[in-house]
PDB file of C-alpha atoms in Angstrom:
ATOM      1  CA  UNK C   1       0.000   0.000   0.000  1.00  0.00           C
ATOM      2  CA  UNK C   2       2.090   2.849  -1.219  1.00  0.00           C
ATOM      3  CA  UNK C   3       1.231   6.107  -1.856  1.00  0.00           C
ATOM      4  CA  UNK C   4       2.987   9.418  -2.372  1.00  0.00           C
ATOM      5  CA  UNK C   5       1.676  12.300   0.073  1.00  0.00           C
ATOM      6  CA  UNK C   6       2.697  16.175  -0.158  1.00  0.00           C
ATOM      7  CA  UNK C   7       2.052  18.398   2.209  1.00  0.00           C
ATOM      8  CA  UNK C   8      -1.468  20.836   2.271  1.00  0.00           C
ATOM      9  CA  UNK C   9       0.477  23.615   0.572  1.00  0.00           C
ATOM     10  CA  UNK C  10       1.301  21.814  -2.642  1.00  0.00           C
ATOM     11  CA  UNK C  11      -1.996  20.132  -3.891  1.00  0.00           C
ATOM     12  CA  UNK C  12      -2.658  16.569  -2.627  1.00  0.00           C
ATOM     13  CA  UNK C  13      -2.177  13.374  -1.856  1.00  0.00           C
ATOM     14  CA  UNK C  14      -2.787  10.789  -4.152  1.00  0.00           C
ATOM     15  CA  UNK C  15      -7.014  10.175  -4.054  1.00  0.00           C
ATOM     16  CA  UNK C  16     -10.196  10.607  -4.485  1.00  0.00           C
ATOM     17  CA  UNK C  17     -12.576  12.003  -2.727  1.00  0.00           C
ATOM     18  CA  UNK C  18     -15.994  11.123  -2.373  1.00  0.00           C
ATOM     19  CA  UNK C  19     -19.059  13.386  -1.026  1.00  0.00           C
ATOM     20  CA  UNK C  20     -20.911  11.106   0.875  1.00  0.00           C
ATOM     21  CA  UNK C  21     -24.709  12.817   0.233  1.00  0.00           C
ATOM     22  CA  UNK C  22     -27.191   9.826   0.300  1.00  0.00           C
ATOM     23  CA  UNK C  23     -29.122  10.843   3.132  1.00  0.00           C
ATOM     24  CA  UNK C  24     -32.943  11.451   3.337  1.00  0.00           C
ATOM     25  CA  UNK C  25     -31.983  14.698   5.482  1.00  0.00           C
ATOM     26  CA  UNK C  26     -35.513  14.143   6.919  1.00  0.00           C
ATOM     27  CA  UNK C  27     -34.781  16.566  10.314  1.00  0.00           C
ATOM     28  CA  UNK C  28     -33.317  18.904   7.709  1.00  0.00           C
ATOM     29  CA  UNK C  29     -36.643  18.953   5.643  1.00  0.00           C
ATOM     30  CA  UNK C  30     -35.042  17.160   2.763  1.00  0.00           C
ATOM     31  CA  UNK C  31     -32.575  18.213   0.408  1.00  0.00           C
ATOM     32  CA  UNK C  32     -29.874  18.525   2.979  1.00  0.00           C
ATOM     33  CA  UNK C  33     -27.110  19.015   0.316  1.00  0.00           C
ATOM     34  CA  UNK C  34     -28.292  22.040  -0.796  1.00  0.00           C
ATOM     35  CA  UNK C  35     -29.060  23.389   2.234  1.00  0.00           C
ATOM     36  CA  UNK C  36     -27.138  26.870   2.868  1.00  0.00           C
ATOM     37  CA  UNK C  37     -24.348  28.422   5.605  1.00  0.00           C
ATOM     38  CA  UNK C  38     -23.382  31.945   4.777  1.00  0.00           C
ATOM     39  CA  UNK C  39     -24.676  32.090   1.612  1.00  0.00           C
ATOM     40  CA  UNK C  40     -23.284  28.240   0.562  1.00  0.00           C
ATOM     41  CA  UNK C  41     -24.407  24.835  -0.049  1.00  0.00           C
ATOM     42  CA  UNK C  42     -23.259  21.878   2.105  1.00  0.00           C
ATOM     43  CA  UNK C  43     -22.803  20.179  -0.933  1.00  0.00           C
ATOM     44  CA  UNK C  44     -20.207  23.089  -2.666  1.00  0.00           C
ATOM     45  CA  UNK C  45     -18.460  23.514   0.765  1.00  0.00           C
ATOM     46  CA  UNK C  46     -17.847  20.025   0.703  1.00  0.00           C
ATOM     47  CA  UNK C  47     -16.970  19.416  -2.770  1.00  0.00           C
ATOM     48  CA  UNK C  48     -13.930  22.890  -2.299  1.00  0.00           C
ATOM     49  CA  UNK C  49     -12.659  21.163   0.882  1.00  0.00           C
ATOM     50  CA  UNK C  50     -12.245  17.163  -1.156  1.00  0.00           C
ATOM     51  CA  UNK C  51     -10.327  19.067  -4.544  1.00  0.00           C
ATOM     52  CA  UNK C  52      -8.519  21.089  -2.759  1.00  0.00           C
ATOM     53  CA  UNK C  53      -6.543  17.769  -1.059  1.00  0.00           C
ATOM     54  CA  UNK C  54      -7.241  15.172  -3.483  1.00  0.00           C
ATOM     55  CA  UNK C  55      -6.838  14.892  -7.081  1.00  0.00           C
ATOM     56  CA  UNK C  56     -10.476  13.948  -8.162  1.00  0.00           C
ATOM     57  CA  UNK C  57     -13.604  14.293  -6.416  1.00  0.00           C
ATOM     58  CA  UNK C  58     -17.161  12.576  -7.469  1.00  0.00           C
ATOM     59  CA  UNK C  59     -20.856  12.644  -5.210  1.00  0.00           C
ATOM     60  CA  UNK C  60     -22.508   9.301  -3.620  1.00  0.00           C
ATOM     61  CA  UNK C  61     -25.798   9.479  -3.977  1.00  0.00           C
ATOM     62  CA  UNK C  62     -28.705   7.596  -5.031  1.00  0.00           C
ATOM     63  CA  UNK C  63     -30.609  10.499  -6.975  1.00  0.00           C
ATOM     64  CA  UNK C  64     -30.510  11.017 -10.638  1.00  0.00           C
ATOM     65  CA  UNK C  65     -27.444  12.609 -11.801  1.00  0.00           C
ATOM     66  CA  UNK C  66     -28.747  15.500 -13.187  1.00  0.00           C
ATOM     67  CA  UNK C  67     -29.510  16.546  -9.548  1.00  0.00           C
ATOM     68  CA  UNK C  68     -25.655  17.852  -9.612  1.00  0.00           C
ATOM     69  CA  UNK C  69     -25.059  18.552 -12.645  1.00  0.00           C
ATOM     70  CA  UNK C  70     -23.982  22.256 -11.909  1.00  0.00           C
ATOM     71  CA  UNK C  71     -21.348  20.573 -10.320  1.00  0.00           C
ATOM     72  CA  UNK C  72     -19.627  19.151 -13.261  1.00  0.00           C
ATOM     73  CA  UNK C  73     -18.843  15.878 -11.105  1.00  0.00           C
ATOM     74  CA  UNK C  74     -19.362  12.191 -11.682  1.00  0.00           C
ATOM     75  CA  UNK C  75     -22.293  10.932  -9.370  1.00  0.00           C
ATOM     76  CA  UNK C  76     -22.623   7.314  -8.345  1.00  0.00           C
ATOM     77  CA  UNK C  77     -24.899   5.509  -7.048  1.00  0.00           C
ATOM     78  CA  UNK C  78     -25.004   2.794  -3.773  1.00  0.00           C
ATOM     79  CA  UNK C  79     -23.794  -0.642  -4.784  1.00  0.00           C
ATOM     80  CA  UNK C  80     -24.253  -3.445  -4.711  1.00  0.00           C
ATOM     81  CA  UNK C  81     -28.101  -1.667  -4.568  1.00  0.00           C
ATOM     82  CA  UNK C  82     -29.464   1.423  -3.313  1.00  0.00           C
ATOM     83  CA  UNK C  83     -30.508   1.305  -0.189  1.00  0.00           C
ATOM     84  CA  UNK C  84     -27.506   0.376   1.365  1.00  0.00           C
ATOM     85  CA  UNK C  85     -26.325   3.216   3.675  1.00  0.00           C
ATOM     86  CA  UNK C  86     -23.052   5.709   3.557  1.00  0.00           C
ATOM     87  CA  UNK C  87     -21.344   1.915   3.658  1.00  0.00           C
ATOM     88  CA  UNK C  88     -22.795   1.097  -0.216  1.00  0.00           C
ATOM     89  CA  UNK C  89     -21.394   4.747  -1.482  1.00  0.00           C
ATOM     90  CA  UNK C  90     -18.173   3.554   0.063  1.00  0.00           C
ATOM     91  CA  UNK C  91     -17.581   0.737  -2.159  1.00  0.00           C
ATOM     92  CA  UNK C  92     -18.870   2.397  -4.904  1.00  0.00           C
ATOM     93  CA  UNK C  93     -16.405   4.854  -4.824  1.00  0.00           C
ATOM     94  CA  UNK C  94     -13.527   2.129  -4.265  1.00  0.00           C
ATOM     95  CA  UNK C  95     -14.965   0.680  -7.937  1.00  0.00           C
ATOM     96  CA  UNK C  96     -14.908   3.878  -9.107  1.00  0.00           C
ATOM     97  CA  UNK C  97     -10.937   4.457  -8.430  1.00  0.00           C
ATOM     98  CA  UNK C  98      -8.777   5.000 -11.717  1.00  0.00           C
ATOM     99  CA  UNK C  99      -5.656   3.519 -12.464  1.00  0.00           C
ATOM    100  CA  UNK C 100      -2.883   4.880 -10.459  1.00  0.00           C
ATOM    101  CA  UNK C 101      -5.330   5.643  -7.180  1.00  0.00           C
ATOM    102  CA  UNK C 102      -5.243   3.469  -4.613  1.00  0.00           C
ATOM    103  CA  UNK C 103      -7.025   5.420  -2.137  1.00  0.00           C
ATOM    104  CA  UNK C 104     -10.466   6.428  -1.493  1.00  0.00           C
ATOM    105  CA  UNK C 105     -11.214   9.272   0.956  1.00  0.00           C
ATOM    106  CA  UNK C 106     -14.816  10.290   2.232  1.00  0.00           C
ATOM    107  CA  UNK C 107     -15.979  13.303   2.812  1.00  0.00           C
ATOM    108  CA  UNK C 108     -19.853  13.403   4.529  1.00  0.00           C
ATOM    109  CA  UNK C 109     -21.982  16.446   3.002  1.00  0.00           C
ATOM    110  CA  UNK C 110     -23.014  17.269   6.094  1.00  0.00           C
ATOM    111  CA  UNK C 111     -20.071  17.782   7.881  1.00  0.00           C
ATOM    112  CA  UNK C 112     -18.395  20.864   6.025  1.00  0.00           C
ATOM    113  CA  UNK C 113     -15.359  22.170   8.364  1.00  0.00           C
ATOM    114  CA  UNK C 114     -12.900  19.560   8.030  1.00  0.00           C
ATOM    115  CA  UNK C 115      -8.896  19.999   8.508  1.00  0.00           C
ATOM    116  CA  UNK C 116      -6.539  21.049   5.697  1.00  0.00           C
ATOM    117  CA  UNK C 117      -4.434  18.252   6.443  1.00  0.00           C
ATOM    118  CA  UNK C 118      -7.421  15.430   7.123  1.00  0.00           C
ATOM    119  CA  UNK C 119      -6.412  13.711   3.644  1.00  0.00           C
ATOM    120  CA  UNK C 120      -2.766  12.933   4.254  1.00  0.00           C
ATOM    121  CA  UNK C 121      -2.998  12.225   7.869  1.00  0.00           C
ATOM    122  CA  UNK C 122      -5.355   9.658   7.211  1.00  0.00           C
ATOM    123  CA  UNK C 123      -3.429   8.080   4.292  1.00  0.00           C
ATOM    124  CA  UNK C 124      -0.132   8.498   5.518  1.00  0.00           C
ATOM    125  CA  UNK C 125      -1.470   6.598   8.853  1.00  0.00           C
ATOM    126  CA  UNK C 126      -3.171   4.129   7.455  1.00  0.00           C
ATOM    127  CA  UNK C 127       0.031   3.308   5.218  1.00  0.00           C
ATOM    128  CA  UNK C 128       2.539   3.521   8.118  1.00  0.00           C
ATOM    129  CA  UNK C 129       0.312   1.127   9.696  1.00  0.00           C
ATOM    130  CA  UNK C 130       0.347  -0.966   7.005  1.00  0.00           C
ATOM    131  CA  UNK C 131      -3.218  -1.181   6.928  1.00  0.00           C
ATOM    132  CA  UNK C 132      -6.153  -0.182   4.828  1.00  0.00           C
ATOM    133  CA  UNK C 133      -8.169   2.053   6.101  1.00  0.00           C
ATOM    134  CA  UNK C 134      -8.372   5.216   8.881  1.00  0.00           C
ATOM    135  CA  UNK C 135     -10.708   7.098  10.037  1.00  0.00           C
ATOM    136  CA  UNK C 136     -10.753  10.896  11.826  1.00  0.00           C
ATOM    137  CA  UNK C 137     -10.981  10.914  16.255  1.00  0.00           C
ATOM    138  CA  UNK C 138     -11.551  14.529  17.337  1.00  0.00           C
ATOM    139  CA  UNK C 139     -12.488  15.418  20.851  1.00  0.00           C
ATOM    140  CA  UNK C 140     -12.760  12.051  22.160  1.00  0.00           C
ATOM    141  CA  UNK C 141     -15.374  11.265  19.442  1.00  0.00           C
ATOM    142  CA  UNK C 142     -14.454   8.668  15.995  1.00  0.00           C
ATOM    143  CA  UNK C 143     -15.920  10.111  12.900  1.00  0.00           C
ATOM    144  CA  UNK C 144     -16.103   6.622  10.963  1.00  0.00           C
ATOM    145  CA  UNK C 145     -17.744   8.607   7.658  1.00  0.00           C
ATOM    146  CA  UNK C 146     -14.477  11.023   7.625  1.00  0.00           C
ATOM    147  CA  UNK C 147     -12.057   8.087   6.318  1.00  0.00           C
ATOM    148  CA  UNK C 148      -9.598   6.671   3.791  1.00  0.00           C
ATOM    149  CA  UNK C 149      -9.906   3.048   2.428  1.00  0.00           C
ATOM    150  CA  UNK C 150      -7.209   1.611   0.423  1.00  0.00           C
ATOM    151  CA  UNK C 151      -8.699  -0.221  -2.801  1.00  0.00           C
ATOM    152  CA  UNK C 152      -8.018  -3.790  -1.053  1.00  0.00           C
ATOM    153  CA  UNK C 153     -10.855  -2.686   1.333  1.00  0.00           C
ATOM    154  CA  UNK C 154     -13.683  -3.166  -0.954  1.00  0.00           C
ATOM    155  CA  UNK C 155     -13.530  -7.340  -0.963  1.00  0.00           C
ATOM    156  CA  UNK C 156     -14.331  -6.776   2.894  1.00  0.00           C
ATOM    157  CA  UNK C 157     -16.942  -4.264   2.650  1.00  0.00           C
ATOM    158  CA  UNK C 158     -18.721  -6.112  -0.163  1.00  0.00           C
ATOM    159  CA  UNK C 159     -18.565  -9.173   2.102  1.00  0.00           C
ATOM    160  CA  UNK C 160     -20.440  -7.233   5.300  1.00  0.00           C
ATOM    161  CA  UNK C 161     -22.766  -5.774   3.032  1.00  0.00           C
ATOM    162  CA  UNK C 162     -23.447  -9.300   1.348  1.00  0.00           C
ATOM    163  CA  UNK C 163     -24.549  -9.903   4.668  1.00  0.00           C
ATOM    164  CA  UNK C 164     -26.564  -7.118   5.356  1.00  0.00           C
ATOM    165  CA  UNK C 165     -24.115  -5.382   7.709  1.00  0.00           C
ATOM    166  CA  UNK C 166     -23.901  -1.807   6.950  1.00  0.00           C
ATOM    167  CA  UNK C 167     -22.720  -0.254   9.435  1.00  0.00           C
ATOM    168  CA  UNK C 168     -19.069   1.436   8.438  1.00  0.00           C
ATOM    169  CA  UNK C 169     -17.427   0.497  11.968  1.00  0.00           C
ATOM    170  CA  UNK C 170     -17.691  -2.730  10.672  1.00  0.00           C
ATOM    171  CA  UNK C 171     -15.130  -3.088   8.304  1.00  0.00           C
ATOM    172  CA  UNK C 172     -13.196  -0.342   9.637  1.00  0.00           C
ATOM    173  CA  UNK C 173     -13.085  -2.934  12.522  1.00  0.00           C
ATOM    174  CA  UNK C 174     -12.197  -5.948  10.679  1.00  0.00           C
ATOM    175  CA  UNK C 175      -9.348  -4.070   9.117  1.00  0.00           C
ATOM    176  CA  UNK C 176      -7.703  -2.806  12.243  1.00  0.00           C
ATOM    177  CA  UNK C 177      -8.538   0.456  10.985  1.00  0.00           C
ATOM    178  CA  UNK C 178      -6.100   3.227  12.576  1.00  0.00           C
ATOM    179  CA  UNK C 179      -8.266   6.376  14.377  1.00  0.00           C
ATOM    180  CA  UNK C 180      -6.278   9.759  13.865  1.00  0.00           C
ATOM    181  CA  UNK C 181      -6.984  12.642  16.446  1.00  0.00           C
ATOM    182  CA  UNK C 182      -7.210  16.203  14.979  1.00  0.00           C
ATOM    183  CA  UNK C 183      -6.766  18.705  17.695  1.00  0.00           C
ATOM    184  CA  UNK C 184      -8.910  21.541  17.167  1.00  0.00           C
ATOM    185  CA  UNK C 185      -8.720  23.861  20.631  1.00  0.00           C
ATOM    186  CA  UNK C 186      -8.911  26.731  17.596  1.00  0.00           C
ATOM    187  CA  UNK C 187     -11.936  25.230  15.720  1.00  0.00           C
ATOM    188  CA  UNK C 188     -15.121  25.141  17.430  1.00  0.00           C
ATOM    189  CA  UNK C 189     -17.024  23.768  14.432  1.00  0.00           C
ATOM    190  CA  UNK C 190     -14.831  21.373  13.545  1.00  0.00           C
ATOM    191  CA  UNK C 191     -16.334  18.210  12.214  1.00  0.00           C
ATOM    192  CA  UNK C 192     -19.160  19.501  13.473  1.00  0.00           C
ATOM    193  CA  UNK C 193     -22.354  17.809  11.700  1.00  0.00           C
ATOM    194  CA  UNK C 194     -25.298  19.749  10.171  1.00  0.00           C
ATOM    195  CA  UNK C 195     -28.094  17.655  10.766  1.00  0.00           C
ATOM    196  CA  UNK C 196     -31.113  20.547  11.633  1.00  0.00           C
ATOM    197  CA  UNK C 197     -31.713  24.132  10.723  1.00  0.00           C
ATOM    198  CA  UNK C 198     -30.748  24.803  13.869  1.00  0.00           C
ATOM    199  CA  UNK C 199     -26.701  23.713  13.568  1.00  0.00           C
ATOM    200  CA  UNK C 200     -27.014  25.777   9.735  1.00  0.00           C
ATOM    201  CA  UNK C 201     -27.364  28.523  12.542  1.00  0.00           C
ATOM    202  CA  UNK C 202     -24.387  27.598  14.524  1.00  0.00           C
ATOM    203  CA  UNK C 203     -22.062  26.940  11.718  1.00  0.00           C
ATOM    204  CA  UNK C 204     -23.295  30.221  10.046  1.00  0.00           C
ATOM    205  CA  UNK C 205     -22.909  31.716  13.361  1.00  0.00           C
ATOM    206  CA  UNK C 206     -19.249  30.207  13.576  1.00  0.00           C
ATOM    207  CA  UNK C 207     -18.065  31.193  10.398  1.00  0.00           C
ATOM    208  CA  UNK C 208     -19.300  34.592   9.988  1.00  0.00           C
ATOM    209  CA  UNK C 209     -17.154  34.785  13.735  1.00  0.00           C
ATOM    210  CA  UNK C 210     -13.761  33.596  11.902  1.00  0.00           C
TER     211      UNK C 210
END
């Protein structure tokens, strides 16, 4: 599992990123993607975070494409079926991976403040490691759908999900997955999730303080 990492100031690592934007958002009223903070969508705060630290970015989701087209990004949907949870966008993405990409890195739509350096911390863990997969720990708390999976990853997920197990501990579990803690005493609103109207508020609030 090789891979060759630069530093947040000069592009990427080598991967791509996936937005992660399958859910209903049911408390958000639907359409959580599109949903705004100062003046932006979940979905294009997202989408600038993935391309600015990997070299391609596509959407998971289970709508028709068309949804996103003024995004100008591929969109795939769940496999092996729809239905199947953040875990089925996953492996999706991992059959999605060109040539010459080994890693996959999710980013969830509705988490939009994520660290500069979340990309090659996870990688560069994960590879140390010598295993293949890692996901983000920040304040005590694992953030399972903020993670990189090596291509080798998707026999195991495919496997769970065969079974019907879709939660994404799973085979972060089965893969000795490493956690990596971002520190974030200077970011409030760090990884933090955007699930009502009411935390649009707070991250609007937030942002518009920094």
């Amino acid at each position: 599992m090789s891979q060759e990492a630069r530093n947040p100031d000069n592009h990427a690592v080598v991967a791509l990123g996936i937005i992660l934007a399958g859910g209903e958002g049911r408390r958000m009223g639907g359409d959580k993607a599109f949903r705004e903070v100062g003046g932006r969508s979940l979905m294009a705060m997202a989408i600038e975070t993935a391309q600015l630290q990997c070299d391609a970015v596509m959407i998971s989701s289970n709508q028709t494409p068309d949804v996103f087209s003024q995004f100008g990004l591929p969109v795939v949907a769940d496999v092996p079926k729809p239905g199947q949870g953040p875990l089925g966008g996953v492996l999706a993405g991992l059959g999605a991976l060109p040539d010459g990409i080994d890693w996959l890195v999710t980013f969830p739509v509705d988490c939009p403040i994520l660290p500069a350096d979340l990309v090659i911390r996870l990688i560069s863990a994960a590879s140390d490691a010598g295993v293949g997969a890692a996901f983000a720990r920040h304040a005590g708390r694992d953030h399972y759908l903020s993670s990189a999976w090596h291509r080798d990853s998707a026999s195991v997920i495919a496997d769970l999900l065969g079974r019907e197990e879709r939660r994404v501990r799973g085979p972060l579990v089965a893969m000795n997955a490493v956690a990596v803690d971002f520190d974030s005493s200077d970011q409030p609103a760090l990884f933090a999730n955007a699930n009502t109207p009411d935390d649009l508020t707070y991250l609007g609030a937030i942002l518009g303080a920094s």
